[in-house]
PDB file of C-alpha atoms in Angstrom:
ATOM      1  CA  UNK A   8     -17.963 -36.609 -20.160  1.00 58.00           C
ATOM      2  CA  UNK A   9     -14.670 -35.790 -19.420  1.00 66.00           C
ATOM      3  CA  UNK A  10     -11.904 -33.994 -17.213  1.00 72.00           C
ATOM      4  CA  UNK A  11      -9.931 -31.047 -17.725  1.00 75.00           C
ATOM      5  CA  UNK A  12      -6.418 -30.343 -16.365  1.00 79.00           C
ATOM      6  CA  UNK A  13      -4.951 -26.976 -15.924  1.00 81.00           C
ATOM      7  CA  UNK A  14      -1.285 -26.682 -16.398  1.00 82.00           C
ATOM      8  CA  UNK A  15       1.154 -23.831 -15.950  1.00 80.00           C
ATOM      9  CA  UNK A  16       4.750 -24.567 -17.259  1.00 77.00           C
ATOM     10  CA  UNK A  17       3.906 -28.191 -18.041  1.00 79.00           C
ATOM     11  CA  UNK A  18       2.768 -28.789 -14.526  1.00 82.00           C
ATOM     12  CA  UNK A  19      -0.780 -29.523 -13.387  1.00 81.00           C
ATOM     13  CA  UNK A  20      -2.000 -26.460 -11.124  1.00 82.00           C
ATOM     14  CA  UNK A  21      -2.995 -28.076  -7.862  1.00 77.00           C
ATOM     15  CA  UNK A  22      -6.984 -28.033  -7.206  1.00 70.00           C
ATOM     16  CA  UNK A  23      -7.630 -26.917 -10.744  1.00 69.00           C
ATOM     17  CA  UNK A  24      -8.512 -30.292 -12.287  1.00 55.00           C
ATOM     18  CA  UNK A  25     -12.085 -30.233 -12.714  1.00 57.00           C
ATOM     19  CA  UNK A  26     -14.986 -32.067 -14.714  1.00 58.00           C
ATOM     20  CA  UNK A  27     -16.233 -30.579 -17.743  1.00 57.00           C
ATOM     21  CA  UNK A  28     -20.032 -29.887 -18.050  1.00 57.00           C
ATOM     22  CA  UNK A  29     -22.269 -30.216 -20.522  1.00 59.00           C
ATOM     23  CA  UNK A  30     -24.830 -27.767 -21.547  1.00 54.00           C
ATOM     24  CA  UNK A  31     -26.700 -28.153 -25.094  1.00 54.00           C
ATOM     25  CA  UNK A  32     -23.229 -29.465 -26.260  1.00 57.00           C
ATOM     26  CA  UNK A  33     -21.091 -27.320 -24.841  1.00 60.00           C
ATOM     27  CA  UNK A  34     -18.148 -28.022 -22.560  1.00 62.00           C
ATOM     28  CA  UNK A  35     -16.625 -25.830 -19.764  1.00 67.00           C
ATOM     29  CA  UNK A  36     -14.222 -26.110 -16.857  1.00 70.00           C
ATOM     30  CA  UNK A  37     -12.972 -23.417 -14.537  1.00 72.00           C
ATOM     31  CA  UNK A  38      -9.974 -22.728 -12.490  1.00 73.00           C
ATOM     32  CA  UNK A  39      -9.215 -20.580  -9.839  1.00 73.00           C
ATOM     33  CA  UNK A  40      -5.435 -19.666  -9.658  1.00 72.00           C
ATOM     34  CA  UNK A  41      -3.028 -17.229  -8.353  1.00 71.00           C
ATOM     35  CA  UNK A  42       0.225 -16.964 -10.220  1.00 71.00           C
ATOM     36  CA  UNK A  43       3.234 -16.158  -8.269  1.00 68.00           C
ATOM     37  CA  UNK A  44       4.858 -13.803 -10.953  1.00 67.00           C
ATOM     38  CA  UNK A  45       3.646 -10.867 -12.801  1.00 70.00           C
ATOM     39  CA  UNK A  46       3.761 -10.690 -16.494  1.00 70.00           C
ATOM     40  CA  UNK A  47       2.722 -13.059 -19.242  1.00 73.00           C
ATOM     41  CA  UNK A  48       1.635 -16.745 -18.230  1.00 74.00           C
ATOM     42  CA  UNK A  49       1.299 -19.495 -20.714  1.00 77.00           C
ATOM     43  CA  UNK A  50      -1.537 -21.998 -19.521  1.00 79.00           C
ATOM     44  CA  UNK A  51      -2.736 -25.446 -21.198  1.00 80.00           C
ATOM     45  CA  UNK A  52      -5.931 -26.919 -20.609  1.00 78.00           C
ATOM     46  CA  UNK A  53      -5.974 -30.741 -21.384  1.00 77.00           C
ATOM     47  CA  UNK A  54      -9.095 -32.308 -22.157  1.00 72.00           C
ATOM     48  CA  UNK A  55      -9.601 -36.175 -21.379  1.00 71.00           C
ATOM     49  CA  UNK A  56     -12.850 -37.889 -22.339  1.00 69.00           C
ATOM     50  CA  UNK A  57     -14.141 -40.305 -19.632  1.00 67.00           C
ATOM     51  CA  UNK A  58     -16.607 -41.818 -21.832  1.00 63.00           C
ATOM     52  CA  UNK A  59     -15.745 -43.781 -25.194  1.00 64.00           C
ATOM     53  CA  UNK A  60     -18.573 -41.632 -26.820  1.00 60.00           C
ATOM     54  CA  UNK A  61     -16.402 -38.363 -26.543  1.00 57.00           C
ATOM     55  CA  UNK A  62     -13.087 -39.671 -27.683  1.00 55.00           C
ATOM     56  CA  UNK A  63     -13.202 -37.469 -30.719  1.00 57.00           C
ATOM     57  CA  UNK A  64     -13.263 -34.407 -28.472  1.00 57.00           C
ATOM     58  CA  UNK A  65     -10.128 -35.247 -26.421  1.00 53.00           C
ATOM     59  CA  UNK A  66      -7.333 -32.347 -26.865  1.00 61.00           C
ATOM     60  CA  UNK A  67      -5.776 -29.340 -25.492  1.00 62.00           C
ATOM     61  CA  UNK A  68      -6.241 -25.861 -25.730  1.00 64.00           C
ATOM     62  CA  UNK A  69      -3.668 -22.864 -24.988  1.00 65.00           C
ATOM     63  CA  UNK A  70      -3.985 -19.502 -23.504  1.00 65.00           C
ATOM     64  CA  UNK A  71      -1.588 -16.773 -22.674  1.00 66.00           C
ATOM     65  CA  UNK A  72      -2.816 -14.325 -19.891  1.00 67.00           C
ATOM     66  CA  UNK A  73      -1.127 -11.168 -18.667  1.00 68.00           C
ATOM     67  CA  UNK A  74      -0.929 -11.167 -14.719  1.00 69.00           C
ATOM     68  CA  UNK A  75      -0.956  -7.511 -13.536  1.00 74.00           C
ATOM     69  CA  UNK A  76      -0.339  -6.688  -9.862  1.00 81.00           C
ATOM     70  CA  UNK A  77      -2.749  -5.177  -7.389  1.00 87.00           C
ATOM     71  CA  UNK A  78      -3.645  -1.850  -7.516  1.00 91.00           C
ATOM     72  CA  UNK A  79      -4.247  -1.677  -3.813  1.00 94.00           C
ATOM     73  CA  UNK A  80      -2.037   1.538  -2.658  1.00 96.00           C
ATOM     74  CA  UNK A  81      -3.695   2.444   0.868  1.00 97.00           C
ATOM     75  CA  UNK A  82      -2.492   2.127   4.460  1.00 98.00           C
ATOM     76  CA  UNK A  83      -4.600  -0.056   6.913  1.00 97.00           C
ATOM     77  CA  UNK A  84      -2.930   1.316   9.791  1.00 98.00           C
ATOM     78  CA  UNK A  85      -0.607   4.498  10.910  1.00 98.00           C
ATOM     79  CA  UNK A  86       1.172   4.676  14.294  1.00 97.00           C
ATOM     80  CA  UNK A  87       3.508   7.158  15.998  1.00 98.00           C
ATOM     81  CA  UNK A  88       6.139   6.711  18.388  1.00 97.00           C
ATOM     82  CA  UNK A  89       4.923   9.929  20.205  1.00 97.00           C
ATOM     83  CA  UNK A  90       1.823  12.225  19.581  1.00 96.00           C
ATOM     84  CA  UNK A  91      -1.557  11.606  18.771  1.00 96.00           C
ATOM     85  CA  UNK A  92      -2.769  11.189  15.033  1.00 97.00           C
ATOM     86  CA  UNK A  93      -5.413  13.930  14.400  1.00 98.00           C
ATOM     87  CA  UNK A  94      -7.838  13.103  12.934  1.00 98.00           C
ATOM     88  CA  UNK A  95      -7.993   9.520  14.092  1.00 97.00           C
ATOM     89  CA  UNK A  96      -6.629   7.218  11.368  1.00 98.00           C
ATOM     90  CA  UNK A  97      -9.106   6.073   8.600  1.00 97.00           C
ATOM     91  CA  UNK A  98      -7.624   4.459   5.252  1.00 95.00           C
ATOM     92  CA  UNK A  99      -9.287   7.163   3.094  1.00 95.00           C
ATOM     93  CA  UNK A 100      -8.102   9.944   4.838  1.00 98.00           C
ATOM     94  CA  UNK A 101      -4.525  11.200   3.585  1.00 97.00           C
ATOM     95  CA  UNK A 102      -3.808  14.340   5.807  1.00 98.00           C
ATOM     96  CA  UNK A 103      -2.810  14.268   9.709  1.00 98.00           C
ATOM     97  CA  UNK A 104      -1.443  16.326  12.179  1.00 98.00           C
ATOM     98  CA  UNK A 105       0.135  15.420  15.490  1.00 98.00           C
ATOM     99  CA  UNK A 106       2.205  17.585  18.525  1.00 97.00           C
ATOM    100  CA  UNK A 107       5.364  16.206  19.974  1.00 97.00           C
ATOM    101  CA  UNK A 108       7.333  17.744  22.958  1.00 96.00           C
ATOM    102  CA  UNK A 109      10.509  19.871  22.284  1.00 96.00           C
ATOM    103  CA  UNK A 110      12.651  16.829  23.718  1.00 95.00           C
ATOM    104  CA  UNK A 111      11.666  14.574  20.516  1.00 96.00           C
ATOM    105  CA  UNK A 112      14.152  15.704  18.342  1.00 96.00           C
ATOM    106  CA  UNK A 113      15.763  12.339  17.022  1.00 96.00           C
ATOM    107  CA  UNK A 114      14.306   8.850  16.723  1.00 97.00           C
ATOM    108  CA  UNK A 115      10.898   9.486  15.929  1.00 98.00           C
ATOM    109  CA  UNK A 116       9.185   6.711  14.004  1.00 97.00           C
ATOM    110  CA  UNK A 117       6.047   6.738  11.971  1.00 98.00           C
ATOM    111  CA  UNK A 118       4.733   3.097  11.256  1.00 97.00           C
ATOM    112  CA  UNK A 119       2.659   2.474   8.191  1.00 98.00           C
ATOM    113  CA  UNK A 120       0.881  -0.727   7.751  1.00 98.00           C
ATOM    114  CA  UNK A 121       0.294  -1.533   4.028  1.00 97.00           C
ATOM    115  CA  UNK A 122      -3.522  -2.758   3.200  1.00 96.00           C
ATOM    116  CA  UNK A 123      -2.044  -5.084   0.588  1.00 94.00           C
ATOM    117  CA  UNK A 124       1.210  -6.943   1.441  1.00 92.00           C
ATOM    118  CA  UNK A 125       2.828  -6.567  -2.098  1.00 90.00           C
ATOM    119  CA  UNK A 126       2.753  -2.685  -1.792  1.00 95.00           C
ATOM    120  CA  UNK A 127       5.747  -0.688  -0.996  1.00 96.00           C
ATOM    121  CA  UNK A 128       6.152   2.451   1.278  1.00 97.00           C
ATOM    122  CA  UNK A 129       8.828   4.981   1.242  1.00 97.00           C
ATOM    123  CA  UNK A 130       8.765   7.919   3.950  1.00 97.00           C
ATOM    124  CA  UNK A 131       9.960  11.244   2.684  1.00 97.00           C
ATOM    125  CA  UNK A 132      10.602  14.576   4.814  1.00 96.00           C
ATOM    126  CA  UNK A 133       8.680  17.528   3.036  1.00 96.00           C
ATOM    127  CA  UNK A 134       5.800  18.033   1.228  1.00 94.00           C
ATOM    128  CA  UNK A 135       7.751  17.243  -2.096  1.00 94.00           C
ATOM    129  CA  UNK A 136      11.074  15.917  -3.167  1.00 93.00           C
ATOM    130  CA  UNK A 137      12.926  12.548  -2.053  1.00 94.00           C
ATOM    131  CA  UNK A 138      14.586  13.631   1.038  1.00 95.00           C
ATOM    132  CA  UNK A 139      14.303  10.440   3.132  1.00 96.00           C
ATOM    133  CA  UNK A 140      12.838  10.795   6.394  1.00 97.00           C
ATOM    134  CA  UNK A 141      15.259   9.729   9.117  1.00 96.00           C
ATOM    135  CA  UNK A 142      13.787  10.441  12.367  1.00 97.00           C
ATOM    136  CA  UNK A 143      14.977  13.743  13.073  1.00 97.00           C
ATOM    137  CA  UNK A 144      12.328  16.693  13.987  1.00 97.00           C
ATOM    138  CA  UNK A 145      13.083  20.309  13.903  1.00 96.00           C
ATOM    139  CA  UNK A 146      11.263  22.735  15.985  1.00 96.00           C
ATOM    140  CA  UNK A 147       8.008  23.653  14.508  1.00 96.00           C
ATOM    141  CA  UNK A 148       5.965  21.884  11.596  1.00 98.00           C
ATOM    142  CA  UNK A 149       7.589  18.910  10.111  1.00 98.00           C
ATOM    143  CA  UNK A 150       5.911  17.179   6.972  1.00 98.00           C
ATOM    144  CA  UNK A 151       6.420  13.573   6.715  1.00 98.00           C
ATOM    145  CA  UNK A 152       4.975  12.291   3.470  1.00 98.00           C
ATOM    146  CA  UNK A 153       4.573   8.237   3.209  1.00 98.00           C
ATOM    147  CA  UNK A 154       3.978   7.133  -0.512  1.00 98.00           C
ATOM    148  CA  UNK A 155       2.427   3.846  -1.073  1.00 98.00           C
ATOM    149  CA  UNK A 156       3.042   2.186  -4.330  1.00 96.00           C
ATOM    150  CA  UNK A 157       0.569  -0.761  -5.276  1.00 94.00           C
ATOM    151  CA  UNK A 158       2.171  -4.034  -6.781  1.00 90.00           C
ATOM    152  CA  UNK A 159       1.391  -3.027 -10.387  1.00 88.00           C
ATOM    153  CA  UNK A 160       4.086  -0.318  -9.798  1.00 90.00           C
ATOM    154  CA  UNK A 161       2.144   2.714 -11.077  1.00 92.00           C
ATOM    155  CA  UNK A 162      -0.871   3.000  -8.562  1.00 95.00           C
ATOM    156  CA  UNK A 163       0.052   5.385  -5.730  1.00 97.00           C
ATOM    157  CA  UNK A 164      -1.233   7.056  -2.886  1.00 97.00           C
ATOM    158  CA  UNK A 165       0.401   9.673  -0.450  1.00 98.00           C
ATOM    159  CA  UNK A 166      -0.370   9.961   3.144  1.00 98.00           C
ATOM    160  CA  UNK A 167       0.976  13.248   4.972  1.00 98.00           C
ATOM    161  CA  UNK A 168       1.497  13.748   8.718  1.00 98.00           C
ATOM    162  CA  UNK A 169       2.569  17.569   9.735  1.00 98.00           C
ATOM    163  CA  UNK A 170       4.347  16.789  13.068  1.00 98.00           C
ATOM    164  CA  UNK A 171       4.792  19.938  15.286  1.00 98.00           C
ATOM    165  CA  UNK A 172       7.756  19.880  17.662  1.00 97.00           C
ATOM    166  CA  UNK A 173       7.195  22.546  20.288  1.00 95.00           C
ATOM    167  CA  UNK A 174       9.842  25.002  21.087  1.00 91.00           C
ATOM    168  CA  UNK A 175      11.391  25.231  24.625  1.00 87.00           C
ATOM    169  CA  UNK A 176      12.077  28.877  24.233  1.00 80.00           C
ATOM    170  CA  UNK A 177      10.020  30.570  26.680  1.00 78.00           C
ATOM    171  CA  UNK A 178      11.252  34.144  26.358  1.00 82.00           C
ATOM    172  CA  UNK A 179       9.504  37.428  25.009  1.00 81.00           C
ATOM    173  CA  UNK A 180      10.654  38.805  21.952  1.00 80.00           C
ATOM    174  CA  UNK A 181       8.995  42.200  22.434  1.00 82.00           C
ATOM    175  CA  UNK A 182       6.857  44.166  25.026  1.00 83.00           C
ATOM    176  CA  UNK A 183       4.810  47.003  24.458  1.00 84.00           C
ATOM    177  CA  UNK A 184       2.263  48.868  26.758  1.00 87.00           C
ATOM    178  CA  UNK A 185      -0.598  50.906  25.816  1.00 88.00           C
ATOM    179  CA  UNK A 186       0.262  54.165  27.628  1.00 89.00           C
ATOM    180  CA  UNK A 187       3.219  55.372  29.439  1.00 87.00           C
ATOM    181  CA  UNK A 188       6.899  54.360  29.151  1.00 86.00           C
ATOM    182  CA  UNK A 189       8.306  51.427  29.924  1.00 83.00           C
ATOM    183  CA  UNK A 190      11.243  51.817  32.329  1.00 84.00           C
ATOM    184  CA  UNK A 191      13.658  49.934  32.141  1.00 86.00           C
ATOM    185  CA  UNK A 192      13.533  49.455  28.559  1.00 84.00           C
ATOM    186  CA  UNK A 193      12.669  45.938  27.399  1.00 82.00           C
ATOM    187  CA  UNK A 194      15.397  43.739  26.609  1.00 79.00           C
ATOM    188  CA  UNK A 195      14.904  40.104  25.536  1.00 72.00           C
TER     189      UNK A 195
END
């Protein structure tokens, strides 16, 4: 009995011009559309009858929709420039460990892959705070925190990796014996 054209900003939305269907005198049309911007979007739906019997039904309807961003704040992959993640990466697992040689003092990289392309990622050094991770590793445990923020700007997930850089110090700090006297006395 007619066609419907959906418009955004006065321009027809590609692929959304549909034929209205009738069930007991009710007409409906659908449109699947992904807006390019977040916020409020004004849409119109223009109905044009294709039969003169329905000319009295022509017209337009307007609606306002609130477009919110994705709430997906997860990673789909996580790679290290050195060392092996433990446990093996899984999107729902947020805490990992890895060990690296003492020679890996700088230039260390953690490469996270977002599950949703519009999310953002920031890497921090430490379990709290906002000190950016620059790739430098101290001897011992280094906590690298990856904060994923979803497109909606509020949904977040935090992944952490404790990367332990081994020491190259192989000296003893003390030596005791169970009985007797050590001669000469121990000196590190």
